[in-house]
CSV table of C-alpha atoms and ligand atoms in Angstrom, one decimal:
chain,number,residue,atom,x,y,z
A,1,MET,CA,-15.1,3.6,1.4
A,2,ALA,CA,-15.6,0.3,0.7
A,3,MET,CA,-13.4,0.0,3.8
A,4,ILE,CA,-15.7,1.8,5.9
A,5,ALA,CA,-18.3,-0.3,4.5
A,6,LYS,CA,-17.2,-3.9,5.5
A,7,ASN,CA,-15.9,-2.6,9.1
A,8,CYS,CA,-19.3,-0.4,9.8
A,9,VAL,CA,-22.0,-3.1,9.0
A,10,ASP,CA,-25.1,-1.0,10.2
A,11,SER,CA,-24.1,2.0,8.4
A,12,LYS,CA,-25.7,2.1,4.5
A,13,VAL,CA,-23.0,3.5,2.0
A,14,THR,CA,-23.0,4.2,-1.4
A,15,VAL,CA,-20.6,6.1,-3.7
A,16,VAL,CA,-21.9,8.2,-5.9
A,17,ASP,CA,-19.8,9.6,-9.7
A,18,LEU,CA,-21.8,11.2,-12.1
A,19,ASN,CA,-19.4,8.5,-15.3
A,20,GLN,CA,-21.9,5.7,-15.5
A,21,GLU,CA,-19.1,3.5,-17.2
A,22,ARG,CA,-17.5,3.8,-14.1
A,23,ILE,CA,-19.9,2.9,-12.0
A,24,ASP,CA,-21.1,-0.3,-13.6
A,25,SER,CA,-16.6,-1.0,-13.2
A,26,TRP,CA,-17.2,-0.9,-9.3
A,27,ASN,CA,-20.3,-2.9,-9.6
A,28,SER,CA,-18.6,-5.4,-12.1
A,29,ASP,CA,-15.2,-8.2,-10.8
A,30,ASP,CA,-13.1,-5.9,-13.3
A,31,LEU,CA,-12.5,-2.8,-11.0
A,32,PRO,CA,-11.6,0.6,-13.0
A,33,ILE,CA,-7.9,0.5,-11.0
A,34,TYR,CA,-5.9,-2.0,-9.7
A,35,GLU,CA,-4.9,-2.2,-6.4
A,36,PRO,CA,-4.3,-6.2,-4.6
A,37,GLY,CA,-7.0,-6.8,-2.4
A,38,LEU,CA,-9.4,-4.7,-3.8
A,39,LEU,CA,-12.0,-6.8,-4.6
A,40,GLU,CA,-11.9,-8.5,-1.9
A,41,VAL,CA,-12.9,-5.6,0.7
A,42,VAL,CA,-15.6,-4.2,-2.0
A,43,LYS,CA,-17.0,-8.0,-2.5
A,44,ALA,CA,-17.6,-8.6,1.2
A,45,ALA,CA,-19.7,-6.1,0.9
A,46,ARG,CA,-20.6,-4.5,-2.0
A,47,GLY,CA,-25.1,-5.1,-2.3
A,48,ARG,CA,-24.9,-5.7,1.0
A,49,ASN,CA,-24.0,-1.8,2.8
A,50,LEU,CA,-21.7,-0.9,0.8
A,51,PHE,CA,-23.2,0.8,-3.2
A,52,PHE,CA,-21.7,2.3,-6.6
A,53,SER,CA,-24.5,4.9,-8.1
A,54,THR,CA,-25.5,7.8,-10.5
A,55,GLU,CA,-27.9,9.1,-8.8
A,56,ILE,CA,-26.2,11.8,-7.6
A,57,ASP,CA,-28.7,13.9,-5.9
A,58,GLN,CA,-31.4,11.3,-5.1
A,59,THR,CA,-28.2,9.9,-2.2
A,60,ILE,CA,-26.8,13.7,-1.0
A,61,GLN,CA,-31.1,13.5,0.0
A,62,ASP,CA,-30.4,10.1,1.7
A,63,SER,CA,-27.3,10.9,3.8
A,64,ASP,CA,-26.1,12.1,7.1
A,65,ILE,CA,-22.4,11.5,5.8
A,66,ILE,CA,-21.0,12.7,2.9
A,67,PHE,CA,-17.5,12.2,1.4
A,68,ILE,CA,-16.2,15.4,-0.9
A,69,SER,CA,-13.7,12.2,-3.1
A,70,VAL,CA,-12.6,14.3,-5.8
A,71,ASN,CA,-10.0,15.0,-7.7
A,72,THR,CA,-7.8,18.0,-7.1
A,73,PRO,CA,-5.0,18.8,-9.8
A,74,THR,CA,-2.4,20.8,-10.5
A,75,LYS,CA,-4.6,23.5,-11.6
A,76,ASP,CA,-3.5,23.5,-16.3
A,77,TYR,CA,-5.2,27.1,-16.7
A,78,GLY,CA,-5.4,30.9,-15.4
A,79,SER,CA,-4.0,32.3,-12.3
A,80,GLY,CA,-1.7,29.7,-10.0
A,81,LYS,CA,-1.7,27.8,-13.8
A,82,GLY,CA,1.1,25.0,-12.8
A,83,ARG,CA,1.3,25.2,-9.3
A,84,ALA,CA,-1.9,25.8,-7.4
A,85,ALA,CA,-4.7,23.2,-6.7
A,86,ASP,CA,-7.8,23.5,-9.2
A,87,LEU,CA,-10.5,22.9,-6.6
A,88,ARG,CA,-13.3,23.2,-9.0
A,89,PHE,CA,-14.7,19.6,-8.9
A,90,VAL,CA,-14.8,20.3,-4.6
A,91,GLU,CA,-16.6,23.3,-5.6
A,92,SER,CA,-19.5,21.4,-8.0
A,93,CYS,CA,-20.0,19.1,-5.4
A,94,ALA,CA,-20.3,22.2,-3.0
A,95,ARG,CA,-22.8,23.3,-5.0
A,96,ASN,CA,-24.7,19.8,-5.7
A,97,ILE,CA,-25.1,19.7,-1.6
A,98,ALA,CA,-26.2,23.4,-1.0
A,99,LYS,CA,-28.9,22.8,-4.3
A,100,VAL,CA,-30.4,19.1,-2.8
A,101,GLY,CA,-30.1,20.2,0.3
A,102,GLY,CA,-32.3,18.2,3.5
A,103,GLY,CA,-31.6,18.6,7.4
A,104,ASN,CA,-28.1,17.9,8.8
A,105,LYS,CA,-25.7,16.6,7.5
A,106,ILE,CA,-21.6,16.7,8.3
A,107,VAL,CA,-20.3,17.0,5.1
A,108,VAL,CA,-16.4,16.0,4.3
A,109,GLU,CA,-13.8,17.0,2.7
A,110,LYS,CA,-11.5,13.6,2.0
A,111,SER,CA,-10.0,15.4,-1.2
A,112,THR,CA,-6.6,16.8,-0.5
A,113,VAL,CA,-7.2,20.2,-0.5
A,114,PRO,CA,-5.4,23.7,0.2
A,115,VAL,CA,-5.6,24.3,4.0
A,116,ARG,CA,-9.0,27.3,3.9
A,117,THR,CA,-10.7,25.3,1.8
A,118,ALA,CA,-13.7,24.9,3.8
A,119,GLN,CA,-14.4,28.2,4.4
A,120,MET,CA,-15.4,28.4,0.3
A,121,VAL,CA,-17.4,24.4,1.7
A,122,LYS,CA,-18.6,26.8,4.1
A,123,GLU,CA,-20.0,29.6,2.2
A,124,ILE,CA,-21.4,27.3,-0.5
A,125,LEU,CA,-23.4,26.3,2.1
A,126,SER,CA,-24.4,29.4,4.2
A,127,GLU,CA,-26.3,30.6,0.6
A,128,SER,CA,-27.9,27.5,0.1
A,129,ASN,CA,-32.2,28.3,0.3
A,130,ASN,CA,-33.3,24.2,1.1
A,131,GLY,CA,-33.3,25.4,5.2
A,132,PHE,CA,-30.0,22.5,5.9
A,133,SER,CA,-27.9,22.9,8.8
A,134,TYR,CA,-24.1,21.2,8.4
A,135,GLN,CA,-21.3,20.8,9.6
A,136,VAL,CA,-17.8,20.8,7.3
A,137,LEU,CA,-14.9,18.6,8.2
A,138,SER,CA,-12.0,17.8,6.9
A,139,ASN,CA,-10.9,13.7,6.8
A,140,PRO,CA,-7.5,13.3,5.0
A,141,GLU,CA,-6.6,9.8,3.8
A,142,PHE,CA,-3.2,9.1,4.4
A,143,LEU,CA,-2.7,5.6,2.8
A,144,ALA,CA,-0.1,4.9,-0.4
A,145,GLU,CA,-1.4,2.7,-3.8
A,146,GLY,CA,0.0,-0.5,-3.1
A,147,THR,CA,-0.6,-1.4,0.3
A,148,ALA,CA,-4.0,0.5,0.3
A,149,ILE,CA,-5.4,-2.3,1.5
A,150,ALA,CA,-3.3,-2.5,4.4
A,151,ASP,CA,-2.5,1.4,4.9
A,152,LEU,CA,-6.5,1.3,5.9
A,153,GLU,CA,-6.9,-1.6,7.7
A,154,ASN,CA,-4.6,-0.7,10.3
A,155,PRO,CA,-3.2,2.8,9.3
A,156,ASP,CA,-0.8,4.8,11.9
A,157,ARG,CA,-4.1,7.2,12.3
A,158,VAL,CA,-6.9,8.9,11.3
A,159,LEU,CA,-7.0,12.6,11.1
A,160,ILE,CA,-10.2,14.4,11.4
A,161,GLY,CA,-10.8,18.3,11.3
A,162,GLY,CA,-13.1,20.7,12.4
A,163,ASP,CA,-14.7,23.8,13.9
A,164,GLN,CA,-14.1,24.0,17.7
A,165,SER,CA,-18.0,25.1,18.2
A,166,LYS,CA,-20.9,22.2,20.1
A,167,GLU,CA,-21.6,21.6,16.5
A,168,GLY,CA,-18.2,20.9,15.5
A,169,LEU,CA,-16.8,18.8,18.3
A,170,GLU,CA,-20.8,16.7,18.2
A,171,ALA,CA,-20.0,16.6,14.4
A,172,ILE,CA,-16.3,15.4,14.5
A,173,GLU,CA,-17.1,12.8,17.1
A,174,LYS,CA,-19.4,11.2,14.9
A,175,VAL,CA,-16.6,10.5,12.3
A,176,VAL,CA,-14.7,9.1,14.7
A,177,SER,CA,-17.7,6.2,15.9
A,178,LEU,CA,-17.5,5.6,12.4
A,179,TYR,CA,-13.7,4.8,12.4
A,180,ASN,CA,-14.0,3.9,15.9
A,181,GLN,CA,-15.3,0.8,14.7
A,182,TRP,CA,-12.2,-0.7,13.5
A,183,ILE,CA,-10.0,1.6,14.8
A,184,ASP,CA,-7.8,2.4,18.5
A,185,ARG,CA,-9.7,5.2,20.0
A,186,GLU,CA,-6.0,6.9,21.0
A,187,ASN,CA,-5.0,6.4,16.6
A,188,ILE,CA,-7.7,8.9,16.5
A,189,ILE,CA,-5.8,12.6,16.2
A,190,THR,CA,-8.8,15.6,15.9
A,191,THR,CA,-7.7,19.2,15.1
A,192,ASN,CA,-9.1,22.6,14.2
A,193,LEU,CA,-10.5,22.6,10.3
A,194,TRP,CA,-7.3,24.1,9.3
A,195,SER,CA,-4.8,22.3,11.0
A,196,SER,CA,-6.0,19.0,9.8
A,197,GLU,CA,-6.0,20.7,5.8
A,198,LEU,CA,-2.8,21.7,6.3
A,199,SER,CA,-1.1,18.5,7.6
A,200,LYS,CA,-2.1,16.7,4.6
A,201,LEU,CA,0.1,18.7,2.3
A,202,THR,CA,2.8,18.5,5.2
A,203,ALA,CA,2.7,14.9,5.5
A,204,ASN,CA,3.7,14.8,1.6
A,205,ALA,CA,5.9,16.6,1.9
A,206,PHE,CA,8.2,15.4,4.9
A,207,LEU,CA,8.0,12.3,2.6
A,208,ALA,CA,8.3,13.5,-0.7
A,209,GLN,CA,11.5,15.5,1.2
A,210,ARG,CA,12.8,12.1,3.0
A,211,ILE,CA,13.3,10.9,-0.5
A,212,SER,CA,15.2,14.2,-2.4
A,213,SER,CA,17.0,14.1,0.0
A,214,ILE,CA,18.3,11.1,0.0
A,215,ASN,CA,18.5,11.2,-3.6
A,216,ALA,CA,21.4,14.3,-3.0
A,217,ILE,CA,23.2,12.0,-1.1
A,218,SER,CA,23.0,9.7,-3.9
A,219,ALA,CA,24.8,12.1,-6.2
A,220,LEU,CA,27.1,12.9,-3.3
A,221,CYS,CA,27.9,8.6,-3.3
A,222,GLU,CA,28.5,8.4,-6.9
A,223,ALA,CA,31.5,10.9,-6.6
A,224,THR,CA,33.2,9.4,-4.1
A,225,GLY,CA,32.7,6.0,-4.2
A,226,ALA,CA,29.8,5.6,-0.8
A,227,ASP,CA,27.2,3.7,-1.1
A,228,VAL,CA,24.3,4.9,-0.3
A,229,ASP,CA,22.5,2.1,0.8
A,230,GLU,CA,23.7,2.0,3.3
A,231,VAL,CA,24.0,5.6,4.3
A,232,ALA,CA,20.7,5.6,4.3
A,233,ASN,CA,20.8,2.2,6.4
A,234,ALA,CA,24.3,3.9,8.9
A,235,ILE,CA,21.5,6.7,9.6
A,236,GLY,CA,17.9,5.0,9.1
A,237,THR,CA,19.1,3.2,12.4
A,238,ASP,CA,19.3,6.9,14.6
A,239,SER,CA,15.2,6.5,15.2
A,240,ARG,CA,15.3,10.2,15.2
A,241,ILE,CA,15.8,9.7,11.2
A,242,GLY,CA,13.9,6.2,10.9
A,243,PRO,CA,14.0,4.2,8.5
A,244,LYS,CA,11.9,4.8,6.0
A,245,PHE,CA,11.3,6.3,2.8
A,246,LEU,CA,15.4,6.5,2.6
A,247,LYS,CA,15.0,4.9,-0.5
A,248,SER,CA,17.4,6.2,-3.4
A,249,SER,CA,15.4,6.0,-6.5
A,250,VAL,CA,15.4,7.3,-9.8
A,251,GLY,CA,13.0,10.3,-8.6
A,252,PHE,CA,9.9,9.3,-6.7
A,253,GLY,CA,6.3,9.6,-8.9
A,254,GLY,CA,2.7,9.4,-8.0
A,255,SER,CA,-0.7,11.9,-8.6
A,256,CYS,CA,0.5,13.3,-5.1
A,257,PHE,CA,3.5,14.5,-3.9
A,258,GLN,CA,5.1,17.2,-6.7
A,259,LYS,CA,1.1,18.2,-6.1
A,260,ASP,CA,1.2,18.9,-3.2
A,261,ILE,CA,4.2,20.3,-2.6
A,262,LEU,CA,3.5,23.0,-5.8
A,263,ASN,CA,0.4,23.9,-4.0
A,264,LEU,CA,1.9,23.8,-0.6
A,265,SER,CA,4.2,26.7,-2.1
A,266,TYR,CA,2.1,28.8,-4.0
A,267,LEU,CA,0.0,28.6,-0.1
A,268,CYS,CA,3.1,30.3,1.0
A,269,GLN,CA,3.4,32.5,-2.1
A,270,HIS,CA,0.1,33.8,-1.4
A,271,PHE,CA,-0.1,34.1,2.6
A,272,GLY,CA,3.4,36.2,2.1
A,273,LEU,CA,5.7,33.9,2.4
A,274,PRO,CA,8.3,33.4,-0.2
A,275,GLU,CA,11.2,32.0,1.3
A,276,VAL,CA,9.0,29.0,3.1
A,277,ALA,CA,8.4,28.8,-0.5
A,278,GLU,CA,11.2,28.3,-2.7
A,279,TYR,CA,12.5,26.2,0.3
A,280,TRP,CA,9.9,22.8,0.0
A,281,ASP,CA,10.3,24.1,-4.2
A,282,GLN,CA,13.7,22.8,-4.6
A,283,VAL,CA,12.2,19.6,-3.0
A,284,VAL,CA,10.8,18.9,-7.1
A,285,ARG,CA,13.8,20.5,-8.0
A,286,MET,CA,16.4,17.9,-6.6
A,287,ASN,CA,14.1,15.4,-8.1
A,288,ASP,CA,14.3,16.4,-11.7
A,289,TYR,CA,17.1,16.5,-11.3
A,290,GLN,CA,17.4,12.9,-10.0
A,291,LYS,CA,15.2,12.3,-13.8
A,292,ASP,CA,17.7,14.3,-15.4
A,293,ARG,CA,21.2,12.2,-14.1
A,294,PHE,CA,19.9,9.0,-14.7
A,295,VAL,CA,19.2,10.2,-18.0
A,296,GLN,CA,22.9,11.6,-18.2
A,297,ARG,CA,24.4,8.4,-16.7
A,298,ILE,CA,23.4,6.7,-19.9
A,299,MET,CA,24.3,9.2,-22.0
A,300,ASP,CA,27.9,8.8,-20.2
A,301,ALA,CA,27.9,5.3,-20.0
A,302,MET,CA,26.6,4.4,-24.2
A,303,PHE,CA,29.9,6.8,-25.5
A,304,ASN,CA,27.1,10.4,-25.7
A,305,THR,CA,24.7,8.8,-27.6
A,306,VAL,CA,21.7,7.0,-27.6
A,307,SER,CA,21.0,8.3,-31.2
A,308,GLY,CA,19.5,4.9,-33.1
A,309,LYS,CA,19.7,3.3,-30.3
A,310,LYS,CA,17.3,0.8,-28.8
A,311,ILE,CA,16.5,0.5,-24.7
A,312,ALA,CA,14.3,-1.5,-23.2
A,313,ILE,CA,12.9,-0.2,-19.8
A,314,LEU,CA,11.5,-2.5,-17.6
A,315,GLY,CA,8.5,-0.7,-15.1
A,316,PHE,CA,6.5,2.9,-16.3
A,317,ALA,CA,4.7,3.1,-13.3
A,318,PHE,CA,5.1,5.3,-10.5
A,319,LYS,CA,6.0,2.3,-7.5
A,320,LYS,CA,5.5,-1.7,-8.1
A,321,ASP,CA,2.5,-2.5,-7.6
A,322,THR,CA,0.2,-0.3,-9.4
A,323,ASN,CA,-1.4,0.3,-13.4
A,324,ASP,CA,-0.7,4.5,-12.1
A,325,ALA,CA,2.0,6.3,-13.9
A,326,ARG,CA,1.0,9.5,-13.4
A,327,GLU,CA,3.9,11.9,-12.9
A,328,SER,CA,5.6,8.8,-12.6
A,329,PRO,CA,9.5,9.2,-13.7
A,330,ALA,CA,9.9,6.8,-16.5
A,331,ILE,CA,8.1,9.9,-18.3
A,332,ALA,CA,10.7,12.2,-17.5
A,333,VAL,CA,13.4,9.6,-18.9
A,334,CYS,CA,11.6,8.5,-21.4
A,335,SER,CA,10.8,11.7,-22.8
A,336,ARG,CA,14.9,12.8,-22.8
A,337,LEU,CA,15.9,9.3,-24.0
A,338,LEU,CA,13.6,10.3,-27.5
A,339,GLU,CA,14.7,13.7,-27.2
A,340,GLU,CA,17.7,11.8,-27.7
A,341,ARG,CA,17.0,9.5,-30.3
A,342,ALA,CA,16.7,6.4,-28.6
A,343,HIS,CA,14.3,3.5,-29.6
A,344,LEU,CA,12.5,2.1,-26.7
A,345,ALA,CA,11.3,-1.3,-25.4
A,346,ILE,CA,8.8,-1.1,-23.0
A,347,TYR,CA,7.1,-3.0,-20.4
A,348,ASP,CA,5.3,-3.1,-17.2
A,349,PRO,CA,3.0,-5.5,-16.3
A,350,GLN,CA,0.1,-2.9,-15.1
A,351,VAL,CA,-0.4,0.0,-16.9
A,352,PRO,CA,-1.3,-0.5,-20.1
A,353,LYS,CA,0.0,0.4,-23.6
A,354,ASP,CA,-2.6,3.2,-24.0
A,355,THR,CA,-1.7,5.3,-21.1
A,356,ILE,CA,1.5,5.0,-22.0
A,357,LEU,CA,1.2,6.5,-25.2
A,358,SER,CA,-0.6,9.3,-23.6
A,359,SER,CA,1.8,10.0,-20.6
A,360,LEU,CA,4.9,10.1,-23.8
A,361,ARG,CA,2.5,12.4,-25.8
A,362,LEU,CA,2.7,9.8,-28.3
A,363,ASP,CA,0.9,8.4,-31.2
A,364,ALA,CA,-0.4,5.4,-31.8
A,365,ASN,CA,1.7,4.7,-35.1
A,366,ASP,CA,5.3,5.7,-33.0
A,367,LYS,CA,7.7,4.1,-34.9
A,368,ARG,CA,10.0,5.1,-31.9
A,369,VAL,CA,8.5,2.8,-29.3
A,370,SER,CA,7.9,-0.4,-28.7
A,371,PHE,CA,5.4,-2.4,-26.2
A,372,HIS,CA,6.1,-6.1,-25.5
A,373,ASP,CA,4.6,-8.5,-23.1
A,374,CYS,CA,7.4,-9.1,-20.8
A,375,ALA,CA,10.6,-7.9,-19.8
A,376,THR,CA,12.6,-11.4,-22.0
A,377,ASP,CA,11.2,-10.1,-24.9
A,378,ALA,CA,11.5,-6.1,-24.2
A,379,ALA,CA,15.0,-6.5,-24.3
A,380,ASN,CA,15.8,-8.8,-27.1
A,381,GLY,CA,18.4,-7.1,-29.7
A,382,THR,CA,18.6,-3.9,-27.2
A,383,HIS,CA,21.4,-1.9,-26.0
A,384,ALA,CA,20.6,-1.2,-22.8
A,385,ILE,CA,18.3,-2.1,-20.3
A,386,ALA,CA,16.4,0.7,-17.7
A,387,LEU,CA,14.9,-0.1,-15.0
A,388,LEU,CA,12.6,2.4,-13.3
A,389,THR,CA,9.8,0.0,-11.2
A,390,GLU,CA,10.5,-2.3,-8.7
A,391,TRP,CA,8.2,-4.2,-9.8
A,392,ASP,CA,8.9,-8.0,-7.6
A,393,GLU,CA,8.9,-9.9,-10.6
A,394,PHE,CA,12.1,-8.2,-12.1
A,395,LYS,CA,13.7,-9.1,-9.0
A,396,LYS,CA,13.5,-13.0,-11.1
A,397,LEU,CA,14.7,-12.4,-14.7
A,398,ASN,CA,16.7,-14.8,-16.1
A,399,LEU,CA,20.0,-12.8,-16.7
A,400,LYS,CA,21.6,-15.0,-18.8
A,401,GLU,CA,19.2,-15.1,-20.8
A,402,ILE,CA,18.4,-12.2,-21.4
A,403,TYR,CA,21.9,-10.8,-21.9
A,404,ALA,CA,22.6,-13.0,-24.8
A,405,GLU,CA,19.7,-12.1,-27.0
A,406,MET,CA,21.2,-8.7,-26.9
A,407,GLU,CA,23.6,-6.2,-27.9
A,408,LYS,CA,27.4,-6.0,-26.4
A,409,PRO,CA,28.4,-3.8,-25.0
A,410,ALA,CA,25.0,-4.6,-22.6
A,411,HIS,CA,24.6,-1.5,-19.8
A,412,PHE,CA,21.7,-2.6,-17.8
A,413,PHE,CA,21.0,1.2,-15.3
A,414,ASP,CA,18.7,0.2,-11.9
A,415,GLY,CA,16.7,2.8,-11.2
A,416,ARG,CA,15.4,0.6,-8.5
A,417,ASN,CA,19.0,-1.1,-6.8
A,418,LEU,CA,17.0,-3.7,-7.4
A,419,ILE,CA,19.1,-6.4,-9.1
A,420,ASP,CA,20.9,-8.4,-7.4
A,421,PRO,CA,24.6,-7.0,-8.4
A,422,ILE,CA,26.7,-10.5,-8.5
A,423,GLU,CA,24.2,-11.7,-11.1
A,424,VAL,CA,23.9,-8.9,-12.9
A,425,GLN,CA,27.7,-8.8,-13.7
A,426,ASN,CA,28.3,-12.2,-13.4
A,427,ALA,CA,25.2,-12.2,-16.9
A,428,GLY,CA,28.0,-10.2,-17.9
A,429,PHE,CA,26.6,-6.8,-18.2
A,430,ARG,CA,27.9,-3.6,-17.3
A,431,LEU,CA,25.7,-2.5,-14.1
A,432,HIS,CA,24.7,1.0,-13.3
A,433,ARG,CA,23.5,2.0,-9.5
A,434,ILE,CA,21.1,5.1,-8.2
A,435,GLY,CA,23.9,5.9,-5.7
A,436,LYS,CA,27.1,3.7,-5.8
A,437,GLY,CA,29.7,4.4,-8.2
B,1,LIG,C1,2.1,9.0,-1.1
B,1,LIG,C2,1.8,9.2,0.5
B,1,LIG,O1,2.9,8.2,1.1
B,1,LIG,C3,0.6,9.0,0.7
B,1,LIG,O2,0.6,8.6,2.2
B,1,LIG,C4,-0.4,9.6,1.0
B,1,LIG,O3,-1.7,9.9,1.6
B,1,LIG,C5,-0.8,9.4,-0.6
B,1,LIG,O4,0.6,10.4,-1.3
B,1,LIG,C6,-0.9,10.8,-1.3
B,1,LIG,O5,-1.5,12.0,-0.6
B,1,LIG,O6,-2.4,10.0,-1.6
B,1,LIG,P1,1.5,7.6,-3.1
B,1,LIG,O7,1.9,8.9,-3.9
B,1,LIG,O8,0.7,6.4,-3.1
B,1,LIG,O9,1.6,8.1,-1.7
B,1,LIG,O10,3.3,6.7,-2.7
B,1,LIG,P2,4.3,6.4,-1.9
B,1,LIG,O11,4.7,5.2,-1.2
B,1,LIG,O12,4.2,7.1,-0.8
B,1,LIG,O13,5.4,6.5,-3.4
B,1,LIG,C7,5.1,8.3,-3.4
B,1,LIG,C8,7.1,8.1,-4.9
B,1,LIG,O14,8.8,7.5,-4.6
B,1,LIG,C9,6.8,6.7,-5.5
B,1,LIG,O15,7.2,6.7,-7.1
B,1,LIG,C10,7.7,5.2,-5.0
B,1,LIG,O16,8.5,4.7,-5.8
B,1,LIG,C11,8.5,7.3,-4.5
B,1,LIG,N1,9.5,6.7,-3.0
B,1,LIG,C12,9.0,5.9,-2.3
B,1,LIG,C13,11.2,6.4,-2.7
B,1,LIG,O17,11.7,6.9,-4.5
B,1,LIG,N2,11.5,5.9,-2.2
B,1,LIG,C14,11.7,5.6,-0.4
B,1,LIG,O18,12.1,5.6,-0.1
B,1,LIG,C15,9.8,5.6,-0.8
């Protein structure tokens, strides 16, 4: 929304939330999320045509276009538990809009939702007796965390779906004209509602599938002496395959990939397509296998036991340049190491200690984990380092100094193939990388 406000100076953009604390933080210089470049974009428009408020009903009343941008987590209760998307926040937004009503509105689904959610929104709006007319559109978001500003400034495409009726097409054109103020018209794709909703889930499923595919090959590389980066490079130069999203890793994380694939597979089950559901489920299974395999390699290298040994965890975020740890591979890796009775010395440049503790379901007094302000301090006195997030600062570690203060043999498990292998080995470490023998 900040990017729309920055580029569409003639439109007033008001972001509303029930949570006063969050809105206060959006109105300060201490934004609730860490995203490089975001503060500058917010500051460029805040107070001019960008506002943050808790006045939900008034804002609904005053607006022509309403973007529903709420959480759609995986359901953790009842039918579809662990797979289906929990749509209660989308539903309560739709009910609120129906309650307030007022004139002619375009209601846009920005949240990631299962295909045909717009039908539910339409049904709720149609029951409103506040005498208003509406069109429901789908405009999924494709930005990635850590690169959000660049992705929004210069997206590969913007997707807008709506009814193919005269009114639907007019509503689509209104939203197109917003984006068109900074994005070329040929990069704005318009479709019917269901294609747009389904394209979002499909894009994430395809991206995650690429990572699981290359991670599957990484296991074979380790067994055969092939090098996964060489294989990725060799296949990525085929323009039909392409070079991006072929970086083998300890596994993908984040709030989207797993959630969206599970949701896609749940939809397939629902529509009577169990084989299709199983096909996509395998992408998640391969990701779990990759995280397990990483821990198994640590165990194998450390004489089959990590009990009582201290391991430094470098990076907890699901990727660099974010403080988000949702579904981070670090959660599974650390949990398994704790089950094996290891002690963990954790350092992440951005993820707060409380987030790490709650992700691992530990209380603050748990003696098996300690938190550190830098990588060197975390590694002090440990038997091994497990690098789990590709933060740039880890490329500049003083490896000789770190090695000197560790138990021997000192192991370095590089879960992102980030560090120069020659430097790690010259410092004295036993190095273990993904997809390399
Ligand atoms: C993902 C999609 O990339 C966005 O297009 C989408 O809009 C977003 O989900 C969403 O649905 O909101 P995000 O989860 O923020 O974005 O981050 P990604 O860059 O896709 O990374 C996801 C995970 O895959 C990370 O853990 C990353 O380290 C891992 N990854 C990525 C790899 O292991 N290898 C790669 O080659 C690329």
